[in-house]
């Protein structure tokens, strides 16, 4: 998710140049695809970009926070990845292309988002990828423990991060899902204060906690089990 100030700062963005190419709606609201300046944008019709793809190079990671999330590969070479939140599939395209022996479990609440990602954002179809159309809360509560080497958490609504992603229960469930030396990677639009009970619980669970601020204002936190 890209904050409004970054979106405004882009000189190529003017409302007159935007081209809306698709729109649908479900019980959670609109899902909109627009194009401008060679970019294809997924939004939930808010001031935020949920995902962006270069039409001429779908593997390029447009948003800096997605590039920062891949820093976790400095510490772990995964066989199993869990991706919580599909969006336009930016991470999925790159993970599938570069991690050629890795199985990827994708969890996305909204069926409409899955369909849009398939139809407009070039997400790969492969036996190594399983997309679960369900609530991330339920998925990580029911999935086999110690079954994922890396969990990428990027669950967002139109204007904010999915509330569950900022709870101690979420951290505890991810800890159970991860293998013995697994890593949890979370994209934060706004980082909690370091003395917040959530952050204290994170440091209780994970002996390694690393934080990276991006130019777009997002924070990527990597937690090593």
Coordinates of N, CA and C in Angstrom, one line a residue:
X1 N 0.9 -1.2 0.0 CA 0.0 0.0 0.0 C 0.9 1.2 0.0
X2 N 0.6 2.2 -0.8 CA 1.4 3.4 -1.0 C 0.7 4.6 -0.4
X3 N 1.3 5.4 0.5 CA 0.7 6.5 1.1 C 0.4 7.6 0.1
X4 N -0.6 8.4 0.5 CA -1.1 9.5 -0.4 C 0.0 10.5 -0.8
X5 N 0.9 10.8 0.2 CA 1.9 11.8 -0.1 C 2.8 11.4 -1.2
X6 N 3.1 10.1 -1.3 CA 3.9 9.6 -2.3 C 3.2 9.6 -3.7
X7 N 1.9 9.2 -3.6 CA 1.1 9.2 -4.8 C 1.0 10.6 -5.4
X8 N 0.8 11.6 -4.6 CA 0.7 13.0 -5.0 C 2.1 13.5 -5.6
X9 N 3.2 13.0 -5.0 CA 4.5 13.4 -5.5 C 4.9 12.9 -6.8
X10 N 4.2 12.0 -7.4 CA 4.6 11.4 -8.7 C 4.2 12.4 -9.8
X11 N 5.2 12.9 -10.5 CA 4.8 13.9 -11.5 C 4.0 13.4 -12.6
X12 N 4.0 12.1 -12.8 CA 3.3 11.5 -14.0 C 1.8 11.3 -13.7
X13 N 1.4 11.5 -12.4 CA 0.0 11.2 -12.0 C -0.8 12.5 -12.1
X14 N -1.7 12.5 -13.0 CA -2.8 13.5 -13.0 C -4.1 12.8 -13.3
X15 N -5.2 13.3 -12.8 CA -6.4 12.6 -13.0 C -6.8 12.5 -14.4
X16 N -6.4 13.5 -15.2 CA -6.7 13.6 -16.6 C -6.0 12.5 -17.4
X17 N -4.9 12.0 -16.9 CA -4.1 10.9 -17.6 C -4.5 9.5 -17.2
X18 N -5.2 9.4 -16.1 CA -5.6 8.1 -15.6 C -6.6 7.4 -16.6
X19 N -6.5 6.1 -16.7 CA -7.4 5.4 -17.5 C -7.9 4.2 -16.7
X20 N -9.2 4.3 -16.3 CA -9.8 3.2 -15.6 C -10.1 2.1 -16.6
X21 N -9.5 0.9 -16.4 CA -9.7 -0.2 -17.3 C -10.7 -1.3 -16.8
X22 N -10.9 -1.3 -15.5 CA -11.8 -2.3 -15.0 C -12.2 -1.9 -13.6
X23 N -13.5 -2.3 -13.3 CA -14.0 -2.0 -11.9 C -15.1 -3.1 -11.6
X24 N -15.0 -3.5 -10.4 CA -16.0 -4.5 -9.8 C -16.2 -4.1 -8.4
X25 N -17.2 -4.8 -7.8 CA -17.5 -4.5 -6.4 C -18.0 -5.8 -5.7
X26 N -17.6 -5.9 -4.4 CA -18.1 -7.0 -3.6 C -18.6 -6.5 -2.3
X27 N -18.8 -7.3 -1.3 CA -19.4 -6.9 0.0 C -18.4 -6.0 0.7
X28 N -17.1 -6.0 0.4 CA -16.2 -5.1 1.1 C -15.9 -3.8 0.3
X29 N -16.5 -3.6 -0.9 CA -16.3 -2.4 -1.6 C -15.8 -2.6 -3.0
X30 N -15.4 -1.5 -3.6 CA -14.9 -1.5 -5.0 C -13.5 -2.2 -5.1
X31 N -13.2 -2.7 -6.3 CA -11.9 -3.2 -6.7 C -11.7 -2.5 -8.1
X32 N -10.6 -1.7 -8.2 CA -10.5 -0.9 -9.4 C -9.1 -1.1 -10.0
X33 N -9.0 -1.2 -11.3 CA -7.8 -1.2 -12.0 C -7.6 0.0 -12.9
X34 N -6.5 0.7 -12.8 CA -6.3 1.9 -13.6 C -4.9 1.8 -14.2
X35 N -4.7 2.6 -15.2 CA -3.4 2.7 -15.9 C -3.0 4.1 -16.0
X36 N -1.7 4.4 -15.8 CA -1.1 5.7 -16.2 C 0.4 5.5 -16.2
X37 N 1.1 6.3 -17.1 CA 2.5 6.3 -17.1 C 3.2 4.9 -17.3
X38 N 2.5 4.0 -17.9 CA 3.1 2.7 -18.1 C 2.9 1.8 -16.9
X39 N 2.2 2.2 -15.9 CA 1.9 1.4 -14.7 C 0.4 1.0 -14.7
X40 N 0.2 -0.2 -14.2 CA -1.2 -0.7 -14.0 C -1.3 -0.8 -12.5
X41 N -2.4 -0.1 -12.0 CA -2.6 0.1 -10.5 C -3.8 -0.6 -10.1
X42 N -3.7 -1.3 -8.9 CA -4.9 -1.9 -8.2 C -5.2 -1.0 -7.0
X43 N -6.4 -0.6 -6.9 CA -6.8 0.1 -5.7 C -8.2 -0.3 -5.3
X44 N -8.5 0.0 -4.0 CA -9.9 -0.3 -3.5 C -10.7 1.0 -3.5
X45 N -10.4 1.8 -4.6 CA -11.0 3.1 -4.8 C -10.8 4.1 -3.6
X46 N -9.6 4.0 -3.1 CA -9.2 5.0 -2.0 C -8.1 5.8 -2.6
X47 N -7.4 6.6 -1.7 CA -6.3 7.3 -2.1 C -5.0 6.5 -2.1
X48 N -5.1 5.2 -1.8 CA -3.9 4.4 -1.7 C -3.8 3.4 -2.9
X49 N -2.6 3.2 -3.4 CA -2.4 2.1 -4.3 C -2.1 0.8 -3.6
X50 N -2.9 -0.2 -3.8 CA -2.7 -1.5 -3.2 C -1.6 -2.3 -3.9
X51 N -1.4 -2.0 -5.2 CA -0.4 -2.7 -5.9 C -0.2 -2.0 -7.2
X52 N 1.1 -2.1 -7.8 CA 1.4 -1.5 -9.0 C 2.3 -2.4 -9.8
X53 N 2.1 -2.5 -11.2 CA 2.8 -3.3 -12.0 C 3.2 -2.5 -13.3
X54 N 4.5 -2.6 -13.7 CA 4.9 -2.1 -14.9 C 4.4 -3.0 -16.0
X55 N 3.6 -2.4 -16.9 CA 3.0 -3.2 -18.0 C 4.1 -3.9 -18.9
X56 N 5.2 -3.2 -19.1 CA 6.2 -3.7 -20.0 C 7.2 -4.6 -19.3
X57 N 7.1 -4.7 -17.9 CA 8.0 -5.5 -17.1 C 7.3 -5.9 -15.8
X58 N 6.5 -6.9 -15.9 CA 5.7 -7.3 -14.7 C 6.5 -7.7 -13.5
X59 N 7.8 -8.1 -13.7 CA 8.6 -8.6 -12.6 C 9.3 -7.5 -11.9
X60 N 9.3 -6.2 -12.4 CA 9.8 -5.1 -11.7 C 9.0 -4.8 -10.5
X61 N 9.6 -4.6 -9.3 CA 8.9 -4.2 -8.1 C 8.8 -2.7 -8.0
X62 N 7.6 -2.2 -8.2 CA 7.5 -0.7 -8.3 C 7.6 -0.1 -7.0
X63 N 7.0 -0.6 -6.0 CA 7.0 0.0 -4.6 C 8.2 -0.5 -3.8
X64 N 8.9 0.5 -3.2 CA 10.1 0.2 -2.5 C 9.9 -0.8 -1.4
X65 N 8.7 -0.8 -0.7 CA 8.5 -1.7 0.4 C 8.5 -3.1 0.0
X66 N 8.1 -3.4 -1.2 CA 8.1 -4.8 -1.7 C 9.6 -5.2 -1.9
X67 N 10.4 -4.3 -2.4 CA 11.8 -4.7 -2.5 C 12.5 -4.9 -1.1
X68 N 12.1 -4.1 -0.2 CA 12.6 -4.2 1.2 C 12.2 -5.6 1.8
X69 N 11.0 -6.0 1.5 CA 10.5 -7.3 2.1 C 11.4 -8.5 1.6
X70 N 12.0 -8.4 0.5 CA 12.8 -9.4 0.0 C 14.2 -9.5 0.6
X71 N 14.5 -8.5 1.5 CA 15.8 -8.6 2.2 C 15.9 -9.8 3.1
X72 N 14.7 -10.4 3.4 CA 14.7 -11.6 4.2 C 15.5 -12.8 3.6
X73 N 15.7 -12.7 2.3 CA 16.5 -13.8 1.6 C 18.0 -13.7 1.9
X74 N 18.4 -12.7 2.6 CA 19.7 -12.6 3.2 C 19.9 -13.7 4.3
X75 N 18.8 -14.1 4.9 CA 18.9 -14.9 6.1 C 18.3 -16.3 5.9
X76 N 17.5 -16.5 4.8 CA 16.8 -17.8 4.7 C 16.5 -18.1 3.2
X77 N 16.9 -19.3 2.8 CA 16.5 -19.8 1.5 C 15.3 -20.8 1.7
X78 N 14.1 -20.4 1.3 CA 12.9 -21.1 1.7 C 12.6 -22.2 0.7
X79 N 11.9 -23.3 1.3 CA 11.3 -24.3 0.4 C 9.8 -24.1 0.4
X80 N 9.3 -23.5 1.5 CA 7.8 -23.2 1.6 C 7.6 -21.7 2.0
X81 N 6.8 -21.0 1.3 CA 6.5 -19.6 1.6 C 5.0 -19.5 1.7
X82 N 4.6 -18.7 2.7 CA 3.2 -18.3 2.9 C 3.1 -16.8 2.6
X83 N 2.2 -16.4 1.7 CA 1.9 -15.0 1.4 C 0.5 -14.6 1.8
X84 N 0.4 -13.8 2.8 CA -0.9 -13.4 3.4 C -1.2 -12.0 2.7
X85 N -2.2 -12.1 1.8 CA -2.6 -10.9 1.0 C -2.0 -11.0 -0.4
X86 N -2.8 -11.1 -1.4 CA -2.4 -11.2 -2.8 C -2.3 -9.8 -3.4
X87 N -3.3 -9.0 -3.3 CA -3.3 -7.7 -4.0 C -3.1 -7.9 -5.5
X88 N -2.3 -7.2 -6.2 CA -2.0 -7.3 -7.6 C -0.9 -8.4 -7.9
X89 N -0.4 -9.0 -6.9 CA 0.5 -10.1 -7.1 C 2.0 -9.8 -7.3
X90 N 2.4 -8.6 -6.9 CA 3.8 -8.1 -7.1 C 4.8 -9.1 -6.5
X91 N 4.6 -9.4 -5.2 CA 5.5 -10.3 -4.6 C 5.4 -11.7 -5.2
X92 N 4.2 -12.2 -5.5 CA 4.0 -13.5 -6.0 C 4.7 -13.7 -7.3
X93 N 4.6 -12.7 -8.2 CA 5.3 -12.9 -9.5 C 6.8 -13.0 -9.3
X94 N 7.4 -12.2 -8.5 CA 8.8 -12.2 -8.3 C 9.3 -13.5 -7.5
X95 N 8.5 -13.9 -6.5 CA 8.8 -15.1 -5.7 C 8.8 -16.3 -6.6
X96 N 7.8 -16.4 -7.5 CA 7.6 -17.6 -8.4 C 8.8 -17.6 -9.4
X97 N 9.2 -16.4 -9.9 CA 10.2 -16.4 -10.9 C 11.6 -16.7 -10.3
X98 N 11.9 -16.2 -9.1 CA 13.3 -16.4 -8.6 C 13.4 -17.6 -7.7
X99 N 12.4 -18.0 -7.0 CA 12.5 -19.2 -6.1 C 11.9 -20.4 -6.9
X100 N 12.7 -20.9 -7.8 CA 12.1 -21.9 -8.7 C 11.9 -23.3 -8.1
X101 N 12.3 -23.5 -6.9 CA 12.0 -24.8 -6.2 C 11.2 -24.6 -5.0
X102 N 10.5 -23.5 -4.9 CA 9.8 -23.2 -3.7 C 8.3 -23.3 -3.9
X103 N 7.6 -23.9 -3.0 CA 6.1 -23.9 -3.0 C 5.6 -22.7 -2.3
X104 N 4.5 -22.1 -2.8 CA 4.0 -20.9 -2.3 C 2.5 -21.0 -2.0
X105 N 2.1 -20.8 -0.8 CA 0.7 -20.7 -0.3 C 0.3 -19.3 -0.3
X106 N -0.7 -18.9 -1.0 CA -1.2 -17.5 -1.1 C -2.6 -17.5 -0.4
X107 N -2.8 -16.5 0.5 CA -4.1 -16.4 1.2 C -4.7 -15.0 0.9
X108 N -5.9 -15.0 0.3 CA -6.5 -13.8 -0.1 C -8.0 -13.9 0.3
X109 N -8.5 -12.9 1.0 CA -9.9 -12.9 1.5 C -10.9 -12.7 0.4
X110 N -10.6 -11.8 -0.6 CA -11.6 -11.4 -1.5 C -11.4 -12.1 -2.9
X111 N -12.5 -12.9 -3.2 CA -12.5 -13.6 -4.5 C -12.3 -12.6 -5.7
X112 N -12.9 -11.5 -5.5 CA -12.8 -10.5 -6.6 C -11.4 -10.0 -6.8
X113 N -10.6 -9.9 -5.8 CA -9.2 -9.6 -5.9 C -8.4 -10.7 -6.6
X114 N -8.7 -11.9 -6.3 CA -8.0 -13.0 -7.0 C -8.3 -13.0 -8.5
X115 N -9.6 -12.8 -8.8 CA -9.9 -12.7 -10.2 C -9.3 -11.6 -11.0
X116 N -9.2 -10.4 -10.3 CA -8.6 -9.3 -11.0 C -7.1 -9.5 -11.1
X117 N -6.4 -10.1 -10.1 CA -5.0 -10.4 -10.3 C -4.8 -11.4 -11.4
X118 N -5.6 -12.4 -11.6 CA -5.5 -13.3 -12.7 C -5.7 -12.7 -14.0
X119 N -6.7 -11.8 -14.1 CA -7.1 -11.3 -15.4 C -6.3 -10.1 -15.8
X120 N -5.7 -9.3 -14.9 CA -5.1 -8.0 -15.2 C -3.7 -7.8 -14.7
X121 N -3.2 -8.8 -13.9 CA -1.8 -8.5 -13.3 C -0.9 -9.7 -13.5
X122 N -1.1 -10.5 -14.5 CA -0.1 -11.5 -14.9 C 0.4 -12.4 -13.8
X123 N -0.4 -12.7 -12.8 CA 0.1 -13.6 -11.8 C 0.2 -15.0 -12.4
X124 N 1.3 -15.8 -12.0 CA 1.5 -17.1 -12.6 C 0.6 -18.1 -12.2
X125 N 0.3 -19.1 -13.0 CA -0.5 -20.3 -12.7 C 0.5 -21.5 -12.8
X126 N 0.7 -22.1 -11.7 CA 1.7 -23.1 -11.6 C 1.3 -24.1 -10.4
X127 N 1.7 -25.4 -10.6 CA 1.4 -26.3 -9.5 C 2.1 -26.0 -8.2
X128 N 3.2 -25.1 -8.2 CA 3.9 -24.7 -7.0 C 3.1 -23.7 -6.2
X129 N 2.1 -23.1 -6.8 CA 1.3 -22.1 -6.2 C -0.1 -22.5 -5.9
X130 N -0.5 -22.4 -4.6 CA -1.9 -22.7 -4.2 C -2.5 -21.4 -3.7
X131 N -3.6 -20.9 -4.2 CA -4.3 -19.7 -3.8 C -5.5 -20.1 -2.9
X132 N -5.5 -19.7 -1.7 CA -6.6 -20.0 -0.8 C -7.5 -18.8 -0.7
X133 N -8.7 -18.9 -1.1 CA -9.7 -17.8 -0.9 C -10.4 -17.9 0.4
X134 N -9.7 -17.3 1.4 CA -10.2 -17.4 2.8 C -9.6 -16.3 3.6
X135 N -10.1 -16.2 4.8 CA -9.7 -15.2 5.8 C -8.3 -15.7 6.4
X136 N -7.3 -14.8 6.3 CA -6.0 -15.1 6.9 C -6.0 -15.5 8.3
X137 N -6.9 -15.0 9.1 CA -7.0 -15.4 10.5 C -7.3 -16.9 10.6
X138 N -8.3 -17.3 9.8 CA -8.7 -18.7 9.8 C -7.6 -19.6 9.3
X139 N -6.9 -19.2 8.2 CA -5.9 -20.0 7.5 C -4.8 -20.3 8.5
X140 N -4.2 -19.3 9.1 CA -3.0 -19.6 9.9 C -3.4 -20.3 11.2
X141 N -4.7 -20.2 11.6 CA -5.2 -20.9 12.8 C -5.3 -22.4 12.5
X142 N -5.6 -22.8 11.2 CA -5.9 -24.2 10.9 C -4.8 -24.9 10.2
X143 N -3.8 -24.2 9.6 CA -2.8 -24.8 8.8 C -1.8 -25.6 9.7
X144 N -1.1 -26.5 9.1 CA -0.1 -27.3 9.8 C 1.0 -26.4 10.5
X145 N 1.3 -26.7 11.7 CA 2.4 -26.0 12.4 C 3.7 -26.3 11.8
X146 N 4.7 -25.4 11.9 CA 6.1 -25.6 11.5 C 6.1 -25.9 10.0
X147 N 5.3 -25.3 9.2 CA 5.2 -25.8 7.8 C 5.6 -24.7 6.8
X148 N 6.0 -23.5 7.3 CA 6.4 -22.4 6.3 C 7.8 -21.8 6.8
X149 N 8.6 -21.7 5.8 CA 10.0 -21.1 6.1 C 9.9 -19.6 6.2
X150 N 9.1 -19.0 5.4 CA 8.9 -17.5 5.4 C 7.4 -17.2 5.3
X151 N 6.9 -16.3 6.1 CA 5.6 -15.8 6.0 C 5.7 -14.3 5.7
X152 N 5.1 -13.9 4.5 CA 5.0 -12.5 4.2 C 3.6 -12.0 4.5
X153 N 3.5 -11.0 5.4 CA 2.2 -10.5 5.8 C 2.0 -9.1 5.2
X154 N 1.0 -9.0 4.3 CA 0.7 -7.7 3.6 C -0.8 -7.6 3.4
X155 N -1.5 -7.7 4.5 CA -3.0 -7.7 4.5 C -3.5 -6.3 4.7
X156 N -4.1 -5.7 3.7 CA -4.6 -4.3 3.8 C -6.0 -4.2 3.3
X157 N -6.8 -3.3 3.9 CA -8.1 -2.9 3.4 C -7.9 -1.6 2.7
X158 N -9.0 -0.9 2.3 CA -8.9 0.3 1.5 C -8.0 1.4 2.1
X159 N -8.1 1.6 3.4 CA -7.5 2.7 4.0 C -6.5 2.4 5.1
X160 N -6.4 1.1 5.5 CA -5.6 0.8 6.6 C -5.2 -0.7 6.6
X161 N -4.2 -1.1 7.4 CA -3.8 -2.4 7.6 C -4.9 -3.3 8.2
X162 N -5.0 -4.5 7.8 CA -6.0 -5.4 8.4 C -5.7 -5.5 9.9
X163 N -6.7 -5.3 10.7 CA -6.5 -5.1 12.2 C -5.9 -6.3 12.8
X164 N -6.2 -7.5 12.3 CA -5.7 -8.7 12.9 C -4.1 -8.8 12.8
X165 N -3.6 -8.2 11.7 CA -2.1 -8.2 11.5 C -1.4 -7.4 12.6
X166 N -2.1 -6.6 13.4 CA -1.5 -5.8 14.4 C -1.8 -6.3 15.8
X167 N -2.1 -7.7 15.9 CA -2.5 -8.2 17.2 C -1.4 -9.2 17.7
X168 N -1.3 -9.4 19.0 CA -0.4 -10.4 19.5 C -0.8 -11.8 19.1
X169 N -2.1 -12.1 18.9 CA -2.5 -13.4 18.4 C -1.9 -13.7 17.1
X170 N -1.9 -12.7 16.2 CA -1.3 -12.9 14.9 C 0.1 -13.3 15.0
X171 N 0.9 -12.6 15.8 CA 2.3 -12.9 16.0 C 2.5 -14.4 16.5
X172 N 1.7 -14.7 17.5 CA 1.8 -16.1 18.0 C 1.4 -17.1 17.0
X173 N 0.4 -16.9 16.2 CA 0.0 -17.9 15.2 C 1.1 -18.0 14.1
X174 N 1.7 -16.9 13.7 CA 2.8 -17.0 12.7 C 4.0 -17.7 13.3
X175 N 4.3 -17.5 14.6 CA 5.4 -18.2 15.2 C 5.2 -19.7 15.1
X176 N 3.9 -20.1 15.4 CA 3.6 -21.5 15.3 C 3.7 -22.1 13.9
X177 N 3.3 -21.3 12.9 CA 3.3 -21.7 11.5 C 4.7 -21.8 11.0
X178 N 5.7 -21.1 11.5 CA 7.0 -21.1 10.9 C 7.9 -22.3 11.4
X179 N 8.8 -22.7 10.5 CA 9.8 -23.7 10.8 C 10.7 -23.1 11.9
X180 N 11.6 -24.0 12.4 CA 12.5 -23.7 13.5 C 13.3 -22.4 13.3
X181 N 13.8 -22.2 12.0 CA 14.6 -21.0 11.7 C 13.9 -20.2 10.7
X182 N 12.5 -20.1 10.7 CA 11.7 -19.4 9.8 C 11.7 -17.9 10.1
X183 N 11.2 -17.1 9.2 CA 11.1 -15.7 9.3 C 9.7 -15.1 9.0
X184 N 9.3 -14.2 9.7 CA 8.0 -13.4 9.5 C 8.4 -12.1 9.0
X185 N 7.8 -11.6 7.9 CA 8.1 -10.3 7.3 C 6.7 -9.6 7.2
X186 N 6.7 -8.4 7.8 CA 5.4 -7.6 7.9 C 5.6 -6.3 7.3
X187 N 4.7 -5.9 6.4 CA 4.6 -4.5 5.9 C 3.7 -3.6 6.8
X188 N 4.3 -2.6 7.3 CA 3.5 -1.6 8.2 C 3.4 -0.3 7.5
X189 N 2.2 0.2 7.4 CA 2.0 1.6 6.9 C 2.4 2.5 8.0
X190 N 2.0 2.2 9.3 CA 2.4 3.0 10.4 C 3.0 2.0 11.5
X191 N 4.2 2.2 11.9 CA 4.9 1.3 12.8 C 4.5 1.6 14.2
X192 N 4.0 0.6 15.0 CA 3.7 0.9 16.4 C 5.0 1.4 17.2
X193 N 4.8 2.1 18.3 CA 5.9 2.5 19.1 C 6.6 1.3 19.6
X194 N 7.9 1.4 19.9 CA 8.7 0.2 20.3 C 8.3 -0.3 21.7
X195 N 7.7 0.6 22.5 CA 7.3 0.1 23.8 C 5.8 -0.3 23.8
X196 N 5.2 -0.4 22.6 CA 3.8 -0.9 22.5 C 3.8 -2.4 22.9
X197 N 2.7 -2.8 23.5 CA 2.6 -4.3 23.9 C 2.8 -5.2 22.7
X198 N 2.3 -4.8 21.5 CA 2.5 -5.6 20.3 C 4.0 -5.8 20.0
X199 N 4.7 -4.7 20.0 CA 6.1 -4.8 19.7 C 6.9 -5.6 20.8
X200 N 6.5 -5.4 22.0 CA 7.1 -6.2 23.1 C 6.9 -7.7 23.0
X201 N 5.6 -8.0 22.6 CA 5.3 -9.4 22.4 C 6.1 -10.0 21.2
X202 N 6.3 -9.2 20.1 CA 7.1 -9.6 19.0 C 8.5 -9.9 19.4
X203 N 9.1 -9.1 20.3 CA 10.5 -9.3 20.7 C 10.6 -10.5 21.7
X204 N 9.5 -10.7 22.4 CA 9.5 -11.9 23.3 C 9.5 -13.2 22.5
X205 N 8.8 -13.2 21.3 CA 8.7 -14.4 20.5 C 9.9 -14.7 19.6
X206 N 10.4 -13.6 19.1 CA 11.4 -13.7 18.0 C 12.7 -13.1 18.5
X207 N 13.8 -13.9 18.6 CA 15.1 -13.4 19.0 C 15.7 -12.4 18.1
X208 N 15.3 -12.4 16.8 CA 15.9 -11.4 15.8 C 14.7 -10.6 15.3
X209 N 14.8 -9.3 15.5 CA 13.8 -8.4 15.0 C 14.5 -7.2 14.3
X210 N 14.3 -7.1 13.0 CA 15.0 -6.0 12.2 C 13.9 -5.1 11.6
X211 N 14.2 -3.8 11.5 CA 13.2 -2.9 11.0 C 13.9 -2.0 9.9
X212 N 13.2 -1.9 8.8 CA 13.7 -1.1 7.6 C 12.6 -0.1 7.2
X213 N 13.0 1.2 7.3 CA 12.1 2.2 6.8 C 12.3 2.5 5.3
X214 N 11.3 2.7 4.6 CA 11.4 2.9 3.1 C 11.1 4.4 2.8
X215 N 11.5 4.8 1.6 CA 11.3 6.2 1.2 C 9.8 6.5 1.1
X216 N 9.0 5.5 0.9 CA 7.6 5.7 0.8 C 6.9 5.9 2.1
X217 N 7.6 5.8 3.2 CA 7.1 5.9 4.6 C 6.7 4.6 5.2
X218 N 6.6 3.5 4.5 CA 6.3 2.2 5.1 C 7.5 1.7 5.8
X219 N 7.2 0.8 6.8 CA 8.2 0.1 7.5 C 8.1 -1.4 7.3
X220 N 9.2 -2.0 7.0 CA 9.2 -3.5 6.9 C 9.9 -4.1 8.1
X221 N 9.2 -5.0 8.8 CA 9.8 -5.6 10.0 C 10.0 -7.1 9.7
X222 N 11.2 -7.5 9.9 CA 11.6 -8.9 9.7 C 11.9 -9.6 11.1
X223 N 11.2 -10.7 11.4 CA 11.3 -11.4 12.7 C 11.8 -12.8 12.5
X224 N 13.0 -13.1 13.0 CA 13.6 -14.4 12.8 C 13.3 -15.3 14.0
X225 N 12.7 -16.4 13.8 CA 12.4 -17.4 14.9 C 13.6 -18.1 15.5

